[in-house]
Short mmCIF file of C-alpha atoms in Angstrom, two decimals:
data_model
loop_
_atom_site.label_atom_id
_atom_site.label_comp_id
_atom_site.label_asym_id
_atom_site.label_seq_id
_atom_site.Cartn_x
_atom_site.Cartn_y
_atom_site.Cartn_z
CA MET A 1 2.99 -14.54 7.93
CA THR A 2 2.27 -13.39 4.08
CA ALA A 3 -1.04 -13.11 2.71
CA LEU A 4 -0.04 -14.14 -0.93
CA THR A 5 2.76 -16.18 -1.66
CA THR A 6 3.95 -17.90 -4.82
CA ALA A 7 4.63 -21.52 -5.07
CA SER A 8 7.90 -20.95 -6.89
CA GLN A 9 10.95 -19.85 -5.33
CA TYR A 10 11.98 -16.83 -7.55
CA PRO A 11 9.35 -13.90 -7.90
CA ALA A 12 7.63 -13.89 -11.44
CA ALA A 13 7.24 -11.37 -13.87
CA LEU A 14 3.92 -11.32 -14.90
CA PRO A 15 2.17 -11.09 -11.48
CA LEU A 16 4.83 -8.38 -10.59
CA GLY A 17 4.10 -6.12 -14.01
CA LEU A 18 0.31 -6.64 -13.10
CA CYS A 19 1.00 -5.46 -9.26
CA VAL A 20 3.08 -2.55 -10.45
CA LEU A 21 0.53 -1.31 -13.37
CA VAL A 22 -2.47 -2.01 -11.10
CA GLY A 23 -0.79 -0.50 -8.03
CA ALA A 24 0.35 3.03 -10.35
CA LEU A 25 -3.11 3.07 -12.00
CA ALA A 26 -4.50 3.05 -8.03
CA ALA A 27 -2.12 5.55 -6.79
CA PHE A 28 -2.75 8.24 -9.77
CA GLY A 29 -6.46 7.61 -9.70
CA LEU A 30 -6.92 7.91 -5.95
CA ALA A 31 -4.72 11.05 -5.60
CA GLY A 32 -6.76 12.57 -8.30
CA PHE A 33 -9.57 11.96 -6.45
CA GLY A 34 -8.26 13.12 -2.96
CA PHE A 35 -6.78 16.36 -4.52
CA SER A 36 -10.00 17.15 -6.37
CA THR A 37 -12.09 16.32 -3.21
CA LEU A 38 -9.93 18.57 -1.15
CA SER A 39 -10.29 21.32 -3.43
CA ALA A 40 -11.75 25.23 -2.89
CA GLU A 41 -15.20 24.31 -4.32
CA ARG A 42 -15.69 21.44 -2.23
CA ARG A 43 -14.71 22.48 1.05
CA THR A 44 -17.88 23.63 1.68
CA GLU A 45 -19.25 19.98 1.83
CA GLY A 46 -17.85 19.78 5.24
CA PRO A 47 -15.80 17.58 7.23
CA ALA A 48 -16.93 14.53 5.11
CA ALA A 49 -15.47 15.61 2.17
CA LEU A 50 -12.08 16.68 4.15
CA ALA A 51 -12.07 12.95 5.65
CA ARG A 52 -12.71 11.60 1.96
CA GLY A 53 -10.03 13.46 0.35
CA ALA A 54 -7.78 12.69 3.18
CA ALA A 55 -8.67 8.65 2.76
CA ALA A 56 -8.30 8.59 -0.59
CA LEU A 57 -4.63 10.55 -0.37
CA SER A 58 -3.74 8.15 2.27
CA ALA A 59 -4.99 5.34 0.13
CA ALA A 60 -3.04 6.54 -2.82
CA ALA A 61 0.37 6.97 -0.78
CA ALA A 62 0.12 3.15 0.26
CA ALA A 63 -0.50 2.31 -3.07
CA ALA A 64 2.36 4.31 -4.28
CA LEU A 65 4.35 2.72 -1.52
CA TYR A 66 3.20 -0.89 -2.49
CA VAL A 67 4.55 -0.13 -6.15
CA TRP A 68 8.03 1.04 -4.72
CA GLY A 69 8.24 -2.42 -2.77
CA ALA A 70 7.32 -4.50 -5.99
CA VAL A 71 9.39 -2.48 -8.26
CA HIS A 72 12.41 -3.62 -5.94
CA LEU A 73 11.11 -7.13 -6.13
CA PHE A 74 10.90 -6.84 -10.02
CA LEU A 75 13.99 -5.45 -10.39
CA ASP A 76 15.66 -8.41 -8.19
CA GLU A 77 13.73 -11.01 -10.09
CA THR A 78 17.03 -12.34 -11.91
CA GLY A 79 19.33 -11.66 -9.36
CA THR A 80 17.50 -13.35 -6.31
CA ALA A 81 20.56 -15.02 -5.03
CA GLN A 82 22.36 -12.03 -5.32
CA ALA A 83 19.98 -10.02 -3.59
CA CYS A 84 20.27 -12.19 -0.55
CA ARG A 85 24.06 -11.96 -0.71
CA SER A 86 24.05 -8.68 -0.50
CA ALA A 87 21.62 -8.37 2.44
CA GLY A 88 23.04 -11.16 4.19
CA GLY A 89 26.91 -11.02 3.55
CA ALA A 90 28.80 -14.31 2.58
CA GLY A 91 28.25 -15.62 5.97
CA GLN A 92 24.64 -15.88 6.06
CA PHE A 93 24.37 -16.69 2.21
CA GLY A 94 25.98 -19.81 2.65
CA ALA A 95 23.33 -21.45 4.90
CA VAL A 96 20.46 -20.20 2.35
CA ASP A 97 18.67 -22.98 0.99
CA ARG A 98 15.51 -21.65 -0.76
CA TYR A 99 13.91 -18.55 -1.59
CA GLY A 100 10.34 -17.11 -0.22
CA VAL A 101 8.42 -14.43 -2.37
CA SER A 102 5.60 -12.34 -1.28
CA TYR A 103 3.31 -10.37 -3.16
CA LEU A 104 1.45 -8.76 -0.21
CA PRO A 105 3.26 -7.04 1.03
CA PRO A 106 6.03 -7.13 -1.28
CA SER A 107 9.27 -9.35 0.08
CA LEU A 108 12.11 -11.42 -0.66
CA GLN A 109 12.92 -13.95 2.01
CA CYS A 110 15.85 -15.93 2.15
CA HIS A 111 15.56 -18.98 4.32
CA LEU A 112 18.26 -20.17 6.21
CA THR A 113 18.92 -24.18 6.61
CA GLY A 114 18.71 -23.91 10.53
CA GLY A 115 15.32 -22.57 10.02
CA GLY A 116 15.58 -19.07 10.16
CA SER A 117 15.12 -16.35 7.27
CA TYR A 118 15.74 -12.84 6.38
CA GLU A 119 14.22 -10.11 4.32
CA ALA A 120 16.12 -8.77 0.69
CA ALA A 121 15.18 -6.86 -2.34
CA VAL A 122 12.73 -4.56 -0.88
CA PRO A 123 13.77 -1.98 1.74
CA GLY A 124 12.68 -2.61 5.46
CA TYR A 125 10.45 0.47 5.66
CA VAL A 126 8.00 -0.57 3.11
CA THR A 127 5.97 -2.94 5.01
CA PRO A 128 5.85 -0.76 8.08
CA ALA A 129 4.60 2.19 6.32
CA LEU A 130 2.26 0.29 3.76
CA THR A 131 0.54 -1.06 6.98
CA GLY A 132 0.54 2.62 8.65
CA LEU A 133 -1.10 4.13 5.51
CA ALA A 134 -3.78 1.55 5.23
CA VAL A 135 -4.81 1.91 8.80
CA VAL A 136 -4.76 5.63 8.15
CA ALA A 137 -6.93 5.45 4.97
CA VAL A 138 -9.26 2.58 6.52
CA THR A 139 -9.81 4.79 9.45
CA LEU A 140 -10.17 8.06 7.34
CA THR A 141 -12.69 5.75 5.34
CA ALA A 142 -14.87 4.96 8.58
CA LEU A 143 -15.13 8.54 9.58
CA ALA A 144 -16.01 9.86 6.55
CA VAL A 145 -18.83 7.31 6.02
CA LEU A 146 -19.99 8.30 9.68
CA GLU A 147 -20.06 11.97 9.13
CA SER A 148 -21.76 11.76 6.00
CA ALA A 149 -24.57 9.54 7.86
CA ARG A 150 -24.52 12.08 10.72
CA SER A 151 -24.98 14.64 8.50
CA ALA A 152 -27.78 13.20 6.26
CA ARG A 153 -29.46 13.04 9.65
CA ARG A 154 -29.45 16.49 10.37
CA PRO A 155 -32.39 18.33 9.57
CA ALA A 156 -32.20 21.14 7.09
CA ASN A 157 -30.98 24.58 8.29
CA LYS A 158 -34.59 26.21 8.14
CA GLU A 159 -34.76 29.91 6.99
CA LYS A 160 -35.18 32.84 9.93
CA LYS A 161 -38.48 34.41 9.69
CA LEU A 162 -38.73 37.85 10.32
#
């Protein structure tokens, strides 16, 4: 089941271009935040900083992978029929009656007259890897929030009296 689909049968260049642009900016921004959070100066902040940095890097990888899938859709925008022909072969392509495009996750479905469909254009590893990275990013973000809350409840270290 796709979360975001188009009303048209073919990918639209403007939404795909915006997805690529926003995804690339998010990937670079999150990577910068993640690496700066994991830098030597920030390591003294403890496990919360480590979880924040790792969450940001996981989210950056997910954004970069999303861009990779969207770029494949963008490149195949004018060759939708060719993408379905290449992915399904001549036998299956003859039974294609329409195309379906999803922007989240990026995919191009070639729908068959008999009722099935098959994926084309976007590499098959994109959706599972994107899902896995998103789950890791959300989990690490939750761990960072919990660790920050736990460290806020701890009393400050008291100086030892001589």
